[in-house]
Short mmCIF file of C-alpha atoms and ligand atoms in Angstrom, two decimals:
data_model
loop_
_atom_site.label_atom_id
_atom_site.label_comp_id
_atom_site.label_asym_id
_atom_site.label_seq_id
_atom_site.Cartn_x
_atom_site.Cartn_y
_atom_site.Cartn_z
CA MET A 1 72.36 10.85 68.07
CA ALA A 2 72.01 13.44 70.65
CA GLY A 3 69.52 16.17 69.80
CA VAL A 4 71.13 19.59 69.58
CA SER A 5 69.59 21.72 72.28
CA GLY A 6 67.82 24.44 70.58
CA CYS A 7 69.06 26.79 73.32
CA ALA A 8 72.70 26.10 73.04
CA PRO A 9 74.77 29.17 73.07
CA GLU A 10 76.34 30.48 70.10
CA PRO A 11 80.14 30.71 70.45
CA VAL A 12 80.94 34.05 71.50
CA LYS A 13 82.69 35.94 68.91
CA ALA A 14 85.38 38.37 70.47
CA PRO A 15 84.53 41.63 69.07
CA PRO A 16 86.70 42.77 66.35
CA VAL A 17 89.79 44.98 67.95
CA THR A 18 89.34 48.29 66.16
CA GLN A 19 92.34 50.19 65.78
CA ALA A 20 92.31 53.77 65.67
CA PRO A 21 93.10 54.98 62.26
CA ASP A 22 96.44 56.69 61.95
CA PRO A 23 95.60 60.48 62.08
CA GLY A 24 98.64 60.98 59.87
CA PRO A 25 100.24 64.52 59.70
CA THR A 26 98.07 67.25 61.09
CA LEU A 27 97.73 70.56 59.58
CA THR A 28 96.28 72.20 62.60
CA PRO A 29 98.90 73.23 65.02
CA THR A 30 98.94 71.54 68.34
CA PRO A 31 96.97 73.69 70.87
CA SER A 32 99.11 75.01 74.02
CA PRO A 33 98.92 73.35 77.37
CA THR A 34 95.64 74.57 79.30
CA PRO A 35 96.89 76.89 81.88
CA PRO A 36 96.38 75.62 85.41
CA PRO A 37 92.82 77.11 86.77
CA GLU A 38 92.65 80.13 88.52
CA PRO A 39 92.25 80.20 92.03
CA SER A 40 88.66 80.14 92.97
CA PHE A 41 88.27 83.73 94.67
CA ASP A 42 84.97 85.08 93.47
CA LYS A 43 85.35 88.66 92.98
CA ALA A 44 81.47 89.02 92.58
CA ALA A 45 80.82 87.43 96.02
CA HIS A 46 79.42 90.82 97.42
CA SER A 47 78.42 94.06 95.86
CA LEU A 48 80.90 96.99 95.43
CA ASP A 49 78.41 99.54 95.30
CA ASP A 50 75.63 98.46 97.98
CA PRO A 51 76.59 100.49 101.06
CA MET A 52 75.54 97.87 103.20
CA SER A 53 78.04 95.38 101.52
CA ILE A 54 81.37 94.41 103.36
CA TRP A 55 82.92 95.18 100.00
CA VAL A 56 81.66 98.52 99.51
CA VAL A 57 84.18 100.68 97.75
CA SER A 58 84.03 104.40 98.67
CA ASN A 59 86.58 106.88 97.47
CA LYS A 60 86.71 110.29 95.87
CA LEU A 61 84.86 108.78 92.81
CA ARG A 62 82.62 106.86 94.28
CA PRO A 63 80.38 108.61 96.96
CA LEU A 64 78.11 106.40 99.06
CA ASN A 65 74.54 105.90 97.50
CA PRO A 66 72.63 107.23 99.14
CA ILE A 67 74.94 110.03 100.01
CA GLU A 68 73.48 110.35 103.62
CA PHE A 69 73.64 106.41 104.32
CA GLU A 70 73.46 105.11 107.74
CA PRO A 71 74.08 101.54 108.50
CA ASN A 72 71.27 99.59 110.20
CA ASP A 73 73.22 97.41 112.36
CA LEU A 74 75.63 99.86 114.41
CA VAL A 75 76.63 98.32 117.73
CA MET A 76 79.21 99.46 120.28
CA PRO A 77 82.39 97.25 120.27
CA GLU A 78 82.77 95.74 123.58
CA GLY A 79 85.82 95.40 126.02
CA VAL A 80 88.13 97.73 123.88
CA GLY A 81 89.00 101.60 124.42
CA ASN A 82 86.96 103.83 122.29
CA GLN A 83 88.01 107.29 122.60
CA ASN A 84 85.05 108.93 121.08
CA GLY A 85 82.56 106.13 121.96
CA GLN A 86 81.67 105.61 118.09
CA PRO A 87 80.09 102.54 117.10
CA LEU A 88 80.57 100.11 114.29
CA ARG A 89 78.78 97.95 112.08
CA GLU A 90 78.19 94.51 113.88
CA PRO A 91 80.75 92.33 112.01
CA ALA A 92 83.43 95.00 112.16
CA ALA A 93 82.88 95.50 115.79
CA ARG A 94 83.11 91.84 116.51
CA ALA A 95 86.12 91.50 114.58
CA VAL A 96 88.00 94.52 116.05
CA GLU A 97 87.42 93.21 119.51
CA ALA A 98 89.00 90.08 118.53
CA MET A 99 91.89 91.83 116.69
CA LEU A 100 92.59 94.01 119.61
CA ALA A 101 92.35 91.29 122.02
CA ALA A 102 94.96 89.35 120.02
CA ALA A 103 97.11 92.47 119.94
CA ALA A 104 96.84 92.70 123.58
CA GLU A 105 97.83 89.08 124.10
CA ALA A 106 100.74 89.81 121.86
CA GLY A 107 101.98 92.60 124.08
CA VAL A 108 100.90 95.56 121.59
CA PRO A 109 97.61 96.80 123.05
CA ALA A 110 95.98 99.29 121.15
CA GLY A 111 92.40 101.09 121.21
CA ILE A 112 89.80 102.93 118.72
CA ILE A 113 90.38 106.71 118.25
CA SER A 114 87.34 106.90 115.73
CA ALA A 115 85.08 104.61 114.23
CA TYR A 116 81.55 105.18 112.72
CA ARG A 117 81.03 108.91 111.62
CA GLY A 118 77.73 109.80 109.93
CA TYR A 119 77.31 112.10 107.26
CA GLU A 120 76.74 115.24 109.48
CA LEU A 121 79.70 114.94 111.63
CA GLN A 122 81.97 114.32 108.70
CA GLN A 123 80.51 117.72 107.24
CA SER A 124 81.21 119.41 110.59
CA LEU A 125 84.67 117.57 110.51
CA TYR A 126 85.57 118.46 106.92
CA THR A 127 84.38 122.16 107.19
CA SER A 128 86.51 122.60 109.96
CA TYR A 129 89.69 121.17 108.38
CA ILE A 130 89.28 123.48 105.45
CA ALA A 131 89.15 126.66 107.69
CA ARG A 132 92.17 125.48 109.22
CA ASP A 133 94.46 124.02 106.55
CA GLY A 134 92.63 125.11 103.13
CA GLN A 135 90.58 122.87 100.96
CA ALA A 136 93.49 121.28 99.03
CA ALA A 137 95.18 120.18 102.26
CA ALA A 138 91.79 119.28 103.75
CA ASP A 139 91.15 117.00 100.62
CA SER A 140 94.56 115.07 101.07
CA TYR A 141 93.53 113.72 104.42
CA SER A 142 89.90 114.31 105.09
CA ALA A 143 87.03 112.72 102.96
CA ARG A 144 84.07 115.04 102.06
CA PRO A 145 80.72 113.90 103.49
CA GLY A 146 79.34 111.00 101.73
CA HIS A 147 82.82 110.00 100.33
CA SER A 148 84.07 108.77 103.97
CA GLU A 149 84.78 105.04 104.54
CA HIS A 150 84.17 105.97 108.30
CA GLN A 151 80.48 106.44 107.22
CA THR A 152 80.15 102.72 106.13
CA GLY A 153 80.48 101.66 109.91
CA LEU A 154 83.26 99.45 108.75
CA VAL A 155 86.44 101.38 109.56
CA VAL A 156 88.57 101.99 112.73
CA ASP A 157 91.22 104.29 113.60
CA LEU A 158 93.72 102.67 115.94
CA ASP A 159 96.18 103.87 118.30
CA ASP A 160 98.37 102.66 121.04
CA GLY A 161 99.02 105.92 123.03
CA SER A 162 102.61 106.30 121.91
CA GLY A 163 102.26 109.68 120.70
CA CYS A 164 101.79 108.67 116.96
CA ALA A 165 97.84 109.19 116.86
CA LEU A 166 96.63 109.98 113.41
CA SER A 167 100.27 110.16 112.12
CA GLU A 168 102.34 108.27 109.71
CA CYS A 169 104.72 107.12 112.64
CA PHE A 170 102.02 104.97 114.26
CA GLY A 171 103.12 102.20 111.23
CA ALA A 172 106.45 102.02 113.09
CA THR A 173 105.01 101.52 116.52
CA GLY A 174 104.80 98.08 118.03
CA ALA A 175 101.24 97.95 117.67
CA GLY A 176 101.36 99.50 113.96
CA VAL A 177 103.66 96.80 112.92
CA TRP A 178 101.68 93.88 114.73
CA LEU A 179 98.41 95.24 113.21
CA ALA A 180 99.73 95.73 109.69
CA GLU A 181 100.96 91.98 109.78
CA HIS A 182 97.80 90.49 111.23
CA ALA A 183 94.87 92.64 110.32
CA ALA A 184 93.81 90.34 107.33
CA GLU A 185 93.19 87.36 109.67
CA PHE A 186 90.63 89.25 111.14
CA GLY A 187 89.13 90.82 108.05
CA PHE A 188 90.90 94.41 107.90
CA ILE A 189 93.16 95.77 105.53
CA VAL A 190 95.28 98.92 105.74
CA ARG A 191 92.99 100.92 103.42
CA TYR A 192 95.72 103.76 102.57
CA PRO A 193 98.80 102.25 101.92
CA PRO A 194 102.15 103.96 101.34
CA GLY A 195 102.93 104.86 97.61
CA LYS A 196 99.21 104.48 96.69
CA GLU A 197 98.04 108.20 96.92
CA GLY A 198 97.39 108.36 93.09
CA VAL A 199 95.20 105.16 93.39
CA THR A 200 93.09 105.84 96.86
CA GLY A 201 93.30 109.50 96.88
CA PHE A 202 94.70 109.83 100.38
CA ILE A 203 98.12 109.95 102.01
CA PRO A 204 99.18 106.83 103.77
CA GLU A 205 97.19 106.51 107.04
CA PRO A 206 98.62 103.14 108.96
CA TRP A 207 95.91 103.78 111.52
CA HIS A 208 92.89 103.53 109.38
CA PHE A 209 91.67 99.86 109.07
CA ARG A 210 88.85 98.84 106.85
CA TYR A 211 86.91 95.58 107.42
CA VAL A 212 86.16 93.73 104.31
CA GLY A 213 86.11 90.15 105.89
CA PRO A 214 88.84 87.74 106.36
CA GLU A 215 88.37 86.20 102.81
CA LEU A 216 89.10 89.29 100.55
CA ALA A 217 91.58 90.68 103.39
CA ILE A 218 93.85 87.29 102.91
CA GLU A 219 93.27 87.41 99.26
CA MET A 220 94.66 90.58 98.69
CA ARG A 221 97.71 89.75 101.41
CA ASP A 222 98.52 86.71 99.49
CA THR A 223 98.26 88.34 96.07
CA GLY A 224 100.20 91.54 97.23
CA VAL A 225 97.26 93.68 95.62
CA VAL A 226 96.89 96.26 98.24
CA THR A 227 94.21 98.64 97.11
CA LEU A 228 90.33 97.91 96.58
CA GLU A 229 90.52 99.85 93.43
CA GLU A 230 93.58 97.59 91.98
CA PHE A 231 92.00 94.46 93.20
CA PHE A 232 88.50 95.04 91.68
CA GLY A 233 89.95 96.92 88.64
CA LEU A 234 88.11 100.18 89.42
CA PRO A 235 89.63 103.60 88.13
CA PRO A 236 92.07 105.29 90.51
CA ALA A 237 90.45 108.13 92.55
CA PRO A 238 93.18 110.60 93.23
CA ASP A 239 90.74 113.49 93.28
CA TYR A 240 87.10 114.56 93.15
CA ALA A 241 85.50 114.95 89.97
CA GLN A 242 84.57 118.30 90.81
ZN1 ZN B 1 90.21 106.72 109.23
#
């Protein structure tokens, strides 16, 4: 009689098939399908308050802090016309060089009229505008010192020499049309678009381009939210607090 090996394996039993119990009728309502995830744009990637942030929001209710802020990375843009010889913050300078080179390549050359303007220069400009046009009119087109985007070093006023300098008709020039269409690719937005005076506090300025970086500029273009105030859910700033 053959011995039974002590280590013979036991016959393997298949595990019992467990069947999910029938849940039966449920009393809880079926949850609605999960909405698709939001696009992954991070609205907190940069500060809206720090004057050195490329997303700083400066308007009639949001003075720069400190009010006499001066950027520490001002450089002169190279290879572009610059009527008043004003500098820009380094990232904005590099971006405007690329944008104006592309515009020239496209047959619509343009140059800079104005770029960084410090607190004291803005003060003298604003005072002269009040003397000329009165305070209400001056406030509609010129920021008070400490409230000007030009003081951030992230802004250029552009022109193509066709007679529409700092005028609404610039938006209809070849350069104005090209820049409005392509600015986002270089990180710029038209900061004071038409129909948004009640939000930005300023009449349309198709010549005034604000550098915010391509990520934000393209997101704003793609979502069609054209002001920084609306994009970031900030209060409209039609007027100064006092
Ligand atoms: Zn401007």
